[in-house]
GROMACS .gro file of C-alpha atoms in nm:
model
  442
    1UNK     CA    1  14.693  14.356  13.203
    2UNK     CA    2  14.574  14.144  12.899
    3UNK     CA    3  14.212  14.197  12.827
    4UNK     CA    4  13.980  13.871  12.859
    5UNK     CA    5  13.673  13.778  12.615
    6UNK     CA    6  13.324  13.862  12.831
    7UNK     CA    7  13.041  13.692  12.816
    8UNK     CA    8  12.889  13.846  12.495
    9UNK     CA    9  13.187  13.775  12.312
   10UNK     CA   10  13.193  13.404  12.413
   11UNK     CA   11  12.829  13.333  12.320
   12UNK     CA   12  12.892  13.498  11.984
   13UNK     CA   13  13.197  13.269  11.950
   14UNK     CA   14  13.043  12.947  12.064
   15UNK     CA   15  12.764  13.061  11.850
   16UNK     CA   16  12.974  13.026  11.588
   17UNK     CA   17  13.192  12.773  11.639
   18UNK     CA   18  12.909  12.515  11.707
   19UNK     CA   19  12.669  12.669  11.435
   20UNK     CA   20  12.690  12.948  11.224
   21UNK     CA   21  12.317  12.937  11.180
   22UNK     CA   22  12.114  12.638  11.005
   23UNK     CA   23  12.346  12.692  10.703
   24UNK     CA   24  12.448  12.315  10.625
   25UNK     CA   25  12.098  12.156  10.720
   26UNK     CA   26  11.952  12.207  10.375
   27UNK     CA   27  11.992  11.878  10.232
   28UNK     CA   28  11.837  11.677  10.552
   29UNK     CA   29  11.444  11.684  10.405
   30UNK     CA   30  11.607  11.503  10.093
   31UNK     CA   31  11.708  11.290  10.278
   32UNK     CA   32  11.454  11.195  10.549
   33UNK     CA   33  11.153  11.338  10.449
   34UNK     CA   34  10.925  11.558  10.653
   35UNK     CA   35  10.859  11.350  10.930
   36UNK     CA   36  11.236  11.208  10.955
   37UNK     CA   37  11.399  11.571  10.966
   38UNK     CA   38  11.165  11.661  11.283
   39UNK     CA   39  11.200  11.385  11.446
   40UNK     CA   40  11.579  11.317  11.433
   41UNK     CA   41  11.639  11.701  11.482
   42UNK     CA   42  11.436  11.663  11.801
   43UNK     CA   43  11.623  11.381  11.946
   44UNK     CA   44  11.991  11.381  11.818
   45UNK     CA   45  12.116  11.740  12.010
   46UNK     CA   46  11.922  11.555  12.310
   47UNK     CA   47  12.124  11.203  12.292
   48UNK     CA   48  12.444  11.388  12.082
   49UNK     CA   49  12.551  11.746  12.252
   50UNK     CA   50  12.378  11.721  12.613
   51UNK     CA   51  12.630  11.442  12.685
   52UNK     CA   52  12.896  11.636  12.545
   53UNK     CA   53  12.831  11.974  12.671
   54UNK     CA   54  12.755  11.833  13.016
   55UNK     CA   55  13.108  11.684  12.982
   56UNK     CA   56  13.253  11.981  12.846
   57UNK     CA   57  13.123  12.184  13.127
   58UNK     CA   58  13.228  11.954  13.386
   59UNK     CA   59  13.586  11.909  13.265
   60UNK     CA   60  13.629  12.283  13.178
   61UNK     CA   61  13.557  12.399  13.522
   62UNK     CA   62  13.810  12.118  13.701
   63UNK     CA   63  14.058  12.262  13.459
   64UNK     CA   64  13.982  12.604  13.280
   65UNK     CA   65  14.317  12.619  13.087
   66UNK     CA   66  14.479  12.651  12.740
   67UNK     CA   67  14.457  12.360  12.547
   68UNK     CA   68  14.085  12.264  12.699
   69UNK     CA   69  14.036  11.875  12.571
   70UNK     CA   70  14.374  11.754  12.535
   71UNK     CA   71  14.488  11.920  12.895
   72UNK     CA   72  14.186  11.675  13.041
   73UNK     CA   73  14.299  11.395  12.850
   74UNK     CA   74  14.636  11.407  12.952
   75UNK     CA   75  14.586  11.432  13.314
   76UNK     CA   76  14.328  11.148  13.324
   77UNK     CA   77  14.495  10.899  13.034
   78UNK     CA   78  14.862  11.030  13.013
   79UNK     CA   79  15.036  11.212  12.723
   80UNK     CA   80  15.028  10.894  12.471
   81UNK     CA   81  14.626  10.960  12.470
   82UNK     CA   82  14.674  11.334  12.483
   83UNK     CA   83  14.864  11.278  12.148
   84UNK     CA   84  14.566  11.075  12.047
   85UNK     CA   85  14.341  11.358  12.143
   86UNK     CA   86  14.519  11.634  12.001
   87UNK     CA   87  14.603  11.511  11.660
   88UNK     CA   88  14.267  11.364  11.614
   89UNK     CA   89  14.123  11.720  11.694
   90UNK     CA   90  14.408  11.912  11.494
   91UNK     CA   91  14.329  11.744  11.184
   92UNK     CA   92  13.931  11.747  11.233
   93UNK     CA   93  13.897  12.072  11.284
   94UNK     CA   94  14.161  12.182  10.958
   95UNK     CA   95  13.867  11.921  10.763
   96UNK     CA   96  13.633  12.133  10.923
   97UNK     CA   97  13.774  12.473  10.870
   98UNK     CA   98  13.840  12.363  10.456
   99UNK     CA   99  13.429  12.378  10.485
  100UNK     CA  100  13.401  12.730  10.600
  101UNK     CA  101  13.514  12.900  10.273
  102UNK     CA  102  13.325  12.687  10.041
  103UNK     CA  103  13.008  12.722  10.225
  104UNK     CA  104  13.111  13.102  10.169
  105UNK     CA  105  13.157  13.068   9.766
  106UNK     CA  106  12.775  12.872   9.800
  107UNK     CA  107  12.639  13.240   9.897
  108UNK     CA  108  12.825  13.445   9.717
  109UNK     CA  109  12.790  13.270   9.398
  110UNK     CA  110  12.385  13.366   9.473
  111UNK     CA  111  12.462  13.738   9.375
  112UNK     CA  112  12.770  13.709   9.173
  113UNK     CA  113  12.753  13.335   8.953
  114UNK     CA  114  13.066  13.414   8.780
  115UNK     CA  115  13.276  13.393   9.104
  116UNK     CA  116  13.296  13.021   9.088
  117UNK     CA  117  13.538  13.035   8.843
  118UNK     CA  118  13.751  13.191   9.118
  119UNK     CA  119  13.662  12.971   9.366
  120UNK     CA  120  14.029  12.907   9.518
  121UNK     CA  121  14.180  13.280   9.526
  122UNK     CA  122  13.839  13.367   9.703
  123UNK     CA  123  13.881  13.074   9.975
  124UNK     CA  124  14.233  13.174  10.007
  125UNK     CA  125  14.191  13.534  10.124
  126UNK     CA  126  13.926  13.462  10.335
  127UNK     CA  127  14.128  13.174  10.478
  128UNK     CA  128  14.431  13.434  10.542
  129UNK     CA  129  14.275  13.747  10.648
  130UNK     CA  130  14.112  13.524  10.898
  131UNK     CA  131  14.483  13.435  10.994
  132UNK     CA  132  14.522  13.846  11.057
  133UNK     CA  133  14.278  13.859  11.245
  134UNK     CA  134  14.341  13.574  11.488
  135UNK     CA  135  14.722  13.678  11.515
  136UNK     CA  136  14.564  14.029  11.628
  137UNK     CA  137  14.406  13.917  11.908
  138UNK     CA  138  14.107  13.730  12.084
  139UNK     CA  139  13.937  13.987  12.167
  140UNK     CA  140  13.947  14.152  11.804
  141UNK     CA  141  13.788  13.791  11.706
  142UNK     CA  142  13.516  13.814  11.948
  143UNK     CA  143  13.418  14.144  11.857
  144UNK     CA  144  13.409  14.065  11.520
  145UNK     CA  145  13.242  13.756  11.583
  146UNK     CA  146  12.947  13.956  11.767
  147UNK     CA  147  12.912  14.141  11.444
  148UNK     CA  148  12.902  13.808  11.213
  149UNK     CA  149  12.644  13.618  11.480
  150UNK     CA  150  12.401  13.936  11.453
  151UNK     CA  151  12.432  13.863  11.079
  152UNK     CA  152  12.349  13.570  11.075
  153UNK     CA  153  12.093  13.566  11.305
  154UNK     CA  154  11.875  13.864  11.165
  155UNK     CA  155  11.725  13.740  10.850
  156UNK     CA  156  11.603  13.395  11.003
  157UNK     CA  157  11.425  13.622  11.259
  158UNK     CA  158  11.286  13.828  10.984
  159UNK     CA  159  11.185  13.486  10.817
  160UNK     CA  160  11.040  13.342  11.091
  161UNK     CA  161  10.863  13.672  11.159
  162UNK     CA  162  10.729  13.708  10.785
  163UNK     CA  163  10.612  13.349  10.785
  164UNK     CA  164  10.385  13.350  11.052
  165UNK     CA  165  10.256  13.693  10.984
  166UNK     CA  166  10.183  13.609  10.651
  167UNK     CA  167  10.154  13.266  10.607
  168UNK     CA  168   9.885  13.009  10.801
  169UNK     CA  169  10.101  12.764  11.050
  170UNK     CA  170   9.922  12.359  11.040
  171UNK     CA  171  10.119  12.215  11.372
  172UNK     CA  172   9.857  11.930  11.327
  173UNK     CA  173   9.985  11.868  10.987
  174UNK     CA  174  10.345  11.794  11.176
  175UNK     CA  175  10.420  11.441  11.196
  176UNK     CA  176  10.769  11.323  11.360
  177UNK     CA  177  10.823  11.006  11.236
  178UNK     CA  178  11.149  10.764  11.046
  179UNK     CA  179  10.876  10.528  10.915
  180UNK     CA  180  10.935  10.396  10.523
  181UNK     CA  181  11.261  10.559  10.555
  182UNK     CA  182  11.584  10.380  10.434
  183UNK     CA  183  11.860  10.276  10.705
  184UNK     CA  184  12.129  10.445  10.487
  185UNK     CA  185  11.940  10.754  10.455
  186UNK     CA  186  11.907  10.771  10.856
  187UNK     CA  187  12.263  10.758  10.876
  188UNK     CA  188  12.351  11.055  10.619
  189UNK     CA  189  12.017  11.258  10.792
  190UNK     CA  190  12.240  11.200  11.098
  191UNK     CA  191  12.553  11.310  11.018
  192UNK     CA  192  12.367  11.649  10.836
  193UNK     CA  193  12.246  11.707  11.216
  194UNK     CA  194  12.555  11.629  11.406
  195UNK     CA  195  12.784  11.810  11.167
  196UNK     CA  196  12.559  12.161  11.265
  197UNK     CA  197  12.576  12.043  11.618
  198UNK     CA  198  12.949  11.933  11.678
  199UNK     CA  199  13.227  12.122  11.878
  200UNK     CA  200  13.180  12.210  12.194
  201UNK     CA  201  13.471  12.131  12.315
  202UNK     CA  202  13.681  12.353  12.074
  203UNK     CA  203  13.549  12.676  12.257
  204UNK     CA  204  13.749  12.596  12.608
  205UNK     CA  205  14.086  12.589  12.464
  206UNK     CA  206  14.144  12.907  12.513
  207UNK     CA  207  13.961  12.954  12.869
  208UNK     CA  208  14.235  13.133  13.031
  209UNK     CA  209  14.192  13.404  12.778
  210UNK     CA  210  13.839  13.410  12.917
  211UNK     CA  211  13.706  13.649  13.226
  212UNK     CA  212  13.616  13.429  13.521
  213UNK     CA  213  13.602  13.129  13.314
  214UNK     CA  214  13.331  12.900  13.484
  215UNK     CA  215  13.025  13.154  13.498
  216UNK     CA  216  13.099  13.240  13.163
  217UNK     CA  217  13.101  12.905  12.992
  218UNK     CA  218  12.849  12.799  13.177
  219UNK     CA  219  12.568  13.128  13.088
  220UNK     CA  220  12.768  13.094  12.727
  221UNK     CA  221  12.675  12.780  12.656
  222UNK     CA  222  12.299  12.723  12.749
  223UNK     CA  223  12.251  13.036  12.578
  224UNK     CA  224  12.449  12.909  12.237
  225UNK     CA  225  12.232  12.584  12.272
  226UNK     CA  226  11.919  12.741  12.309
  227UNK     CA  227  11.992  12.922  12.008
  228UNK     CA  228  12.117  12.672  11.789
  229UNK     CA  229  11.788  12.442  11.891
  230UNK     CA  230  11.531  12.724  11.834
  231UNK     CA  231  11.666  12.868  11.469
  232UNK     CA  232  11.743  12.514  11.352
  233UNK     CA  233  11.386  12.383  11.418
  234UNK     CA  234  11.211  12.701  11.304
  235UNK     CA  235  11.347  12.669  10.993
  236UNK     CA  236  11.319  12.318  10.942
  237UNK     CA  237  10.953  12.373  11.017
  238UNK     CA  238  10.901  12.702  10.751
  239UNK     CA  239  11.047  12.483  10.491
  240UNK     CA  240  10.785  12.208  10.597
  241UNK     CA  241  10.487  12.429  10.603
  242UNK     CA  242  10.599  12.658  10.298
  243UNK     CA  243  10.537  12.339  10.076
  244UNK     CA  244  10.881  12.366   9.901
  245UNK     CA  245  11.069  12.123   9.702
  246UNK     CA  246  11.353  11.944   9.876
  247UNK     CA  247  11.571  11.895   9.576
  248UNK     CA  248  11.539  12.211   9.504
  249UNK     CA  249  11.631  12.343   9.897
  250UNK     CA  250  11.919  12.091   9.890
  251UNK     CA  251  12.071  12.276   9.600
  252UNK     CA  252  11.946  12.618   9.618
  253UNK     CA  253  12.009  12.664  10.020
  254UNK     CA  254  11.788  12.873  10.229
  255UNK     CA  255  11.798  13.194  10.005
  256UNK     CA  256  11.527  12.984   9.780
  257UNK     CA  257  11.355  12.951  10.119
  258UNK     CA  258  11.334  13.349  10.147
  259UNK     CA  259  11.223  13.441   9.795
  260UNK     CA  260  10.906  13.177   9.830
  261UNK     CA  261  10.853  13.306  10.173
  262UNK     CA  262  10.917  13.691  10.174
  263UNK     CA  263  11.073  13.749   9.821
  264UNK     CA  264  11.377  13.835   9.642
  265UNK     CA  265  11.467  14.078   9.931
  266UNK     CA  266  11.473  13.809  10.176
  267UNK     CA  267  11.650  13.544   9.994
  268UNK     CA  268  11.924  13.790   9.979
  269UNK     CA  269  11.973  13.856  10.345
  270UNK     CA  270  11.968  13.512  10.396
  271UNK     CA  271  12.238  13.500  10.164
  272UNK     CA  272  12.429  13.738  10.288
  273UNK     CA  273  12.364  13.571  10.618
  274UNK     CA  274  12.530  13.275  10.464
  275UNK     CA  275  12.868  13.442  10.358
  276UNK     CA  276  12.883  13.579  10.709
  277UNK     CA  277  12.818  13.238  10.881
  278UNK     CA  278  13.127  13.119  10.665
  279UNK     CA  279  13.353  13.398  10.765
  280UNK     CA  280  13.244  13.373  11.144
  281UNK     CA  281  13.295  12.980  11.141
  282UNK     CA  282  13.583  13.016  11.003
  283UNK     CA  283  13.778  13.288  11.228
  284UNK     CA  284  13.607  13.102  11.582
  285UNK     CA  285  13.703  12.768  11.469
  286UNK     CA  286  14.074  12.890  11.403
  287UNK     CA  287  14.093  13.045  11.756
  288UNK     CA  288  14.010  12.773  11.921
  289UNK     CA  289  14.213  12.516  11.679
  290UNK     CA  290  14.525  12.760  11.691
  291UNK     CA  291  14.605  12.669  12.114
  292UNK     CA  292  14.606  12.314  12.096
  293UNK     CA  293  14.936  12.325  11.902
  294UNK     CA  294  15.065  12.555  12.180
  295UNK     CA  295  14.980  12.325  12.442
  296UNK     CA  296  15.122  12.046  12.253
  297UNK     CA  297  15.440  12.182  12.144
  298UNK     CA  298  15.518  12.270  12.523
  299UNK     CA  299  15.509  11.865  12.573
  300UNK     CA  300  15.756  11.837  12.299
  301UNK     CA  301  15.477  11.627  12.094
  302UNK     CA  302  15.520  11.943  11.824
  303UNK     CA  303  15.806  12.158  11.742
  304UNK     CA  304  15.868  12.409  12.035
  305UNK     CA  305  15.815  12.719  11.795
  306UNK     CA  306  15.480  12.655  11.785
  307UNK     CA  307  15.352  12.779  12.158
  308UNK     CA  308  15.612  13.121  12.109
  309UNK     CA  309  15.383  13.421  12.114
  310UNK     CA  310  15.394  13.778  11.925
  311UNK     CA  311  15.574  13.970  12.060
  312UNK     CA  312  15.287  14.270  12.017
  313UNK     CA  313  14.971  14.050  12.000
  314UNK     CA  314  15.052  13.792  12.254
  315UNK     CA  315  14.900  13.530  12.045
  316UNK     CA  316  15.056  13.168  11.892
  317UNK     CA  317  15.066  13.307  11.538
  318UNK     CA  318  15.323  13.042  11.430
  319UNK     CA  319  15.045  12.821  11.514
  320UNK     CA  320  14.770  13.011  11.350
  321UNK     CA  321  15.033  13.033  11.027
  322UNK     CA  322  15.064  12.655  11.001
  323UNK     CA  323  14.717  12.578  11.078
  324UNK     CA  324  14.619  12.832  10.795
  325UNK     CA  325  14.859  12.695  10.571
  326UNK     CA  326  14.734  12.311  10.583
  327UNK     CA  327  14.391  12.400  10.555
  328UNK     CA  328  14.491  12.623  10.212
  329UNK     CA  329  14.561  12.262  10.061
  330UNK     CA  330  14.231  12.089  10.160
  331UNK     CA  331  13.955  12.311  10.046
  332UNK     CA  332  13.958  12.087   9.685
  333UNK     CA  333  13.797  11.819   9.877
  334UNK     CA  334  13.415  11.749   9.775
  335UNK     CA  335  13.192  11.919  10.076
  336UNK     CA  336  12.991  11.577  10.068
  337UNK     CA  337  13.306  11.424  10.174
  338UNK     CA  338  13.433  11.673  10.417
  339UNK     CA  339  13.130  11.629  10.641
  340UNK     CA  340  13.160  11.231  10.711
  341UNK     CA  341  13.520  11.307  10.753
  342UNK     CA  342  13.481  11.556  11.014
  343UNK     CA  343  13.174  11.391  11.210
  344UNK     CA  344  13.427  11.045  11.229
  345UNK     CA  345  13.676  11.199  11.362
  346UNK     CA  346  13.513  11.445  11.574
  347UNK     CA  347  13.349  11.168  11.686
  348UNK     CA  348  13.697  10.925  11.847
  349UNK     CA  349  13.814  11.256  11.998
  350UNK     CA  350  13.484  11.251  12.207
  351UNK     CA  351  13.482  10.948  12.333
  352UNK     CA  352  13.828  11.021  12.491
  353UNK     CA  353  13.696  11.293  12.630
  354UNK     CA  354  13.420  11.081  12.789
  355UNK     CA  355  13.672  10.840  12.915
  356UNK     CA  356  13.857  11.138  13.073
  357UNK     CA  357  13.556  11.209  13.256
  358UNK     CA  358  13.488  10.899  13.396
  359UNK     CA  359  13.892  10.843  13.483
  360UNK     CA  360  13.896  11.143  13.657
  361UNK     CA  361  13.545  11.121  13.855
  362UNK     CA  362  13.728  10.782  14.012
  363UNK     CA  363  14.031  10.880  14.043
  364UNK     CA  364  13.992  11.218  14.140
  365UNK     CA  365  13.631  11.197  14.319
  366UNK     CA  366  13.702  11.484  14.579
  367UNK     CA  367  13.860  11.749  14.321
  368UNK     CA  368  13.672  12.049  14.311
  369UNK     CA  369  13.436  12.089  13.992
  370UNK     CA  370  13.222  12.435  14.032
  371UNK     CA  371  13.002  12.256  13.780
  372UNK     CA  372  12.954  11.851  13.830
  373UNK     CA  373  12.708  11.639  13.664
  374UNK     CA  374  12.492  11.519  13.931
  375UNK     CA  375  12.516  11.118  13.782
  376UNK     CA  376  12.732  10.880  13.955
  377UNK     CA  377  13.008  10.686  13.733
  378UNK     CA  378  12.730  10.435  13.653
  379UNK     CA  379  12.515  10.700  13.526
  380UNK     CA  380  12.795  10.866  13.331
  381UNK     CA  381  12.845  10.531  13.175
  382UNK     CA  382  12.490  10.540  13.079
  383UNK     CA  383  12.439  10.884  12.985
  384UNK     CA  384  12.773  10.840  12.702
  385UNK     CA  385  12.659  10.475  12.581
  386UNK     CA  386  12.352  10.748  12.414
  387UNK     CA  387  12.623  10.944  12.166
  388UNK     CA  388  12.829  10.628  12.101
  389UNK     CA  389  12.486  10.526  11.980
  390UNK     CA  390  12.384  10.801  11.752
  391UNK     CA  391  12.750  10.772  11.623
  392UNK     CA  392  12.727  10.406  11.549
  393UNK     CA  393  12.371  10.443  11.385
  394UNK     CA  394  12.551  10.694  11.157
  395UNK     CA  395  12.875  10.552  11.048
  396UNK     CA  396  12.618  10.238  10.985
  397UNK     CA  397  12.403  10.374  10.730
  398UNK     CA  398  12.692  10.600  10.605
  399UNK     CA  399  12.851  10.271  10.499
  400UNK     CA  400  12.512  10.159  10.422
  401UNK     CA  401  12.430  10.418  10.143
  402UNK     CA  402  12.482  10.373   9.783
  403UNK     CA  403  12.655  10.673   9.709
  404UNK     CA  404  13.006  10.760   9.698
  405UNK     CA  405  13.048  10.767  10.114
  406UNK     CA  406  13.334  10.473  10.143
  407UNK     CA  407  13.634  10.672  10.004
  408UNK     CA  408  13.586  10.977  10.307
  409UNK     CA  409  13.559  10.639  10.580
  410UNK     CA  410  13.859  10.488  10.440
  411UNK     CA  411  14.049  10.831  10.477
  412UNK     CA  412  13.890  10.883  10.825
  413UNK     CA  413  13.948  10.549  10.983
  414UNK     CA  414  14.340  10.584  10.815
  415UNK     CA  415  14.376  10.955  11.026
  416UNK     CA  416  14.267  10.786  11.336
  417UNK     CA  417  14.538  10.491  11.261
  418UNK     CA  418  14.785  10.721  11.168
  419UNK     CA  419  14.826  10.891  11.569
  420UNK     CA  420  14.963  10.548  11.706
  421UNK     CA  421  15.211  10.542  11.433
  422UNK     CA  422  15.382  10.896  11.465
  423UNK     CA  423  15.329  10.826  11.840
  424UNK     CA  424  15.557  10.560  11.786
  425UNK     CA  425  15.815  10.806  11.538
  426UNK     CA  426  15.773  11.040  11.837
  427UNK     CA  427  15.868  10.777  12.111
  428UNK     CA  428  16.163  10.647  11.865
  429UNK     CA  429  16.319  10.971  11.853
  430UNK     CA  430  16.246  11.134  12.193
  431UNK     CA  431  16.223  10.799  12.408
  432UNK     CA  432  16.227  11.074  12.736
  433UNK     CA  433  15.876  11.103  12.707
  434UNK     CA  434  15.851  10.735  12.785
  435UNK     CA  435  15.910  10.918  13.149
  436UNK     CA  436  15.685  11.193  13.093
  437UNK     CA  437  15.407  10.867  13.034
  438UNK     CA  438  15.464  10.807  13.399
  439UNK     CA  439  15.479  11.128  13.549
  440UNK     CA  440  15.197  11.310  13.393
  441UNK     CA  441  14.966  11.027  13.479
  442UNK     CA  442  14.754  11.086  13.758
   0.00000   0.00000   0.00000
């Protein structure tokens, strides 16, 4: 019998497929201020992930099965929007996964400076032995991913620990507040938050590889959230209280952080924290990114070699080969860039997952959901017209901003175009599935 991930392994993973550790939020005091970077990282996981994890949650336990999000979509919308869903995602998460290495280089390049010169090779072995391991196994990944989360986790506990036994904590000093701060620069502090907060939905694609699915996801989830909240907020309020420079945080990352709080010592476990959170990221957000072309080759959407399995490893490592050999080409792109790029899209695969939910609450009102939201469709409307917000708010300012943000929108808004044309290349040449539209509706 095939061995499932437990519940450790799955809070490791969603751990790291969600986070990775505050690694990423460095540049939000640059660009809100004190008082900006408390108060929007108080309210945006509120108004952005509860809606989406409650969704999640609710979805995952009607249908706990490979493919996750584009499974839902299908059965509420039909396979055209299922194609919307899982091409938006595909391509989202390789934008996402091109970040992972880089964000590795950042930390390494903090004990070796010379290894930016070799920038590429680096990000390509990490990028294939991450491959290896996901064609070994699941379970491999969530061990390993255990290992990478404790990592991570360590030094900002021994930072957080240091700090307050060393240093004098002024709550009354704390001020949430956006006032005297540019729209634009609302819209960029945004995306820095939702970026560290995005992807909940990646972790069910694989829930059948997961022991009793529901109970898992559920305990796996509150506890990845809880988490995320409490390190991300800790730190943002050390860096507050320990008086240091923005710019300098922005460019220096949170090892700076450690030396002024703790000393060289520190700033190099946070470091090495850093090259672990890229590894970890990297290897959970492949797992989860590797079943959707599975499920999507089995609708004929995607050549059917894609959802054959190892023979030894049971795994889609045709999938996980062509997944790591797209994202080999895309880790040139600016990291600036990547991040708009990936909150965008991120962002219309969502909302179809939102739409699911509401489709399938009316049509569907009596299927059994171990784990329901307890709004009616009214309230559901309500409760997603809160992310479609935030999202607005930070494509607005994005736009907004003086700096070089409209050539990563342009490409964006183009990816999202691009799934009703090869829908329509896929239709032309396979004009079956024009039957499958009907059938696989609900």
């Amino acid at each position: 019998m095939k061995k499932k991930l437990r519940i450790i392994q799955l809070s490791a993973l969603i751990f790291l497929t969600i986070s990775g550790g505050p690694y990423g939020l460095e540049s939000l005091l640059s660009y809100v201020g004190n008082n900006g970077a408390l108060l929007l990282l108080f309210i945006t996981p509120i108004i952005w992930d509860l809606p989406a994890i409650l969704t999640v949650l609710e979805l995952n336990s009607l249908m706990p099965v490979t493919g996750g999000y584009y499974q839902w979509v299908k059965r509420a919308m039909g396979l055209r929007f299922a194609w919307y869903e899982g091409w938006w995602t595909w391509l989202y998460t390789f934008v996402d996964l091109a970040i992972y290495p880089v964000l590795f280089m950042e930390y390494l390049t903090y004990f070796f400076p010379e290894a930016e010169s070799f920038k590429i090779p680096i990000c390509l072995i990490i990028i294939w032995a991450s491959a290896y391991l996901n064609i070994r196994g699941i379970i491999l990944v969530g061990k390993t991913a255990v290992i990478l989360g404790i990592a991570v986790l360590v030094p900002f506990f021994l930072l957080f620990y240091y700090f307050i036994t060393h240093h004098s904590v002024e709550i009354s000093s704390l001020s949430p507040s956006l006032q005297g701060i540019k729209f634009s620069a609302v819209g960029l502090g945004l995306y820095t938050i939702m970026w560290n907060f995005l992807g909940w939905d990646n972790v069910t694609t694989y829930a059948e590889e997961v022991a009793k699915p529901i109970r898992a996801y559920l305990i796996s989830v509150v506890t990845a959230f809880v988490t995320i909240f409490i390190v991300y907020f800790m730190v943002i309020i050390i860096s507050i209280q320990s008086g240091i420079d923005h710019n300098e945080l922005s460019s220096g990352g949170f090892p700076v952080l450690g030396e002024l709080v703790g000393g060289k010592w520190l700033g190099a476990l946070i470091a090495i924290g850093g090259m672990a959170s890229g590894l970890g990221l990297y290897a959970s957000v492949l797992l989860s990114v590797s079943r959707v072309p599975q499920a999507m080759s089995e609708d004929k959407l995607l050549p059917k070699k894609l959802h054959i399995l190892h023979r030894k490893y049971q795994t889609p490592h045709l999938s996980i080969i062509w997944c790591t050999i797209i994202v080999s080409f895309m880790i040139v792109l600016p990291f600036s860039d990547l991040i708009i790029m990936d909150v965008i899209i991120y962002g219309a695969a969502l909302f179809l997952e939102f739409a699911s939910l509401i489709i399938l609450r009316i049509k569907k009102p009596n299927s059994y959901r171990p784990f329901k939201i307890p709004f009616n469709v009214t309230g559901l409307i309500l409760m997603i017209c809160l992310p479609i917000a935030v999202y607005v708010i930070a494509l607005v300012g994005a736009i907004m901003n003086e700096g070089n943000t409209i050539r990563p929108i342009v490409i964006s808004l183009s990816i999202l175009f691009s799934a009703e044309i090869i829908w329509q290349i896929i239709i032309w040449r396979r004009p079956n599935l024009l039957k499958q539209l009907i059938h696989k509706e609900i």
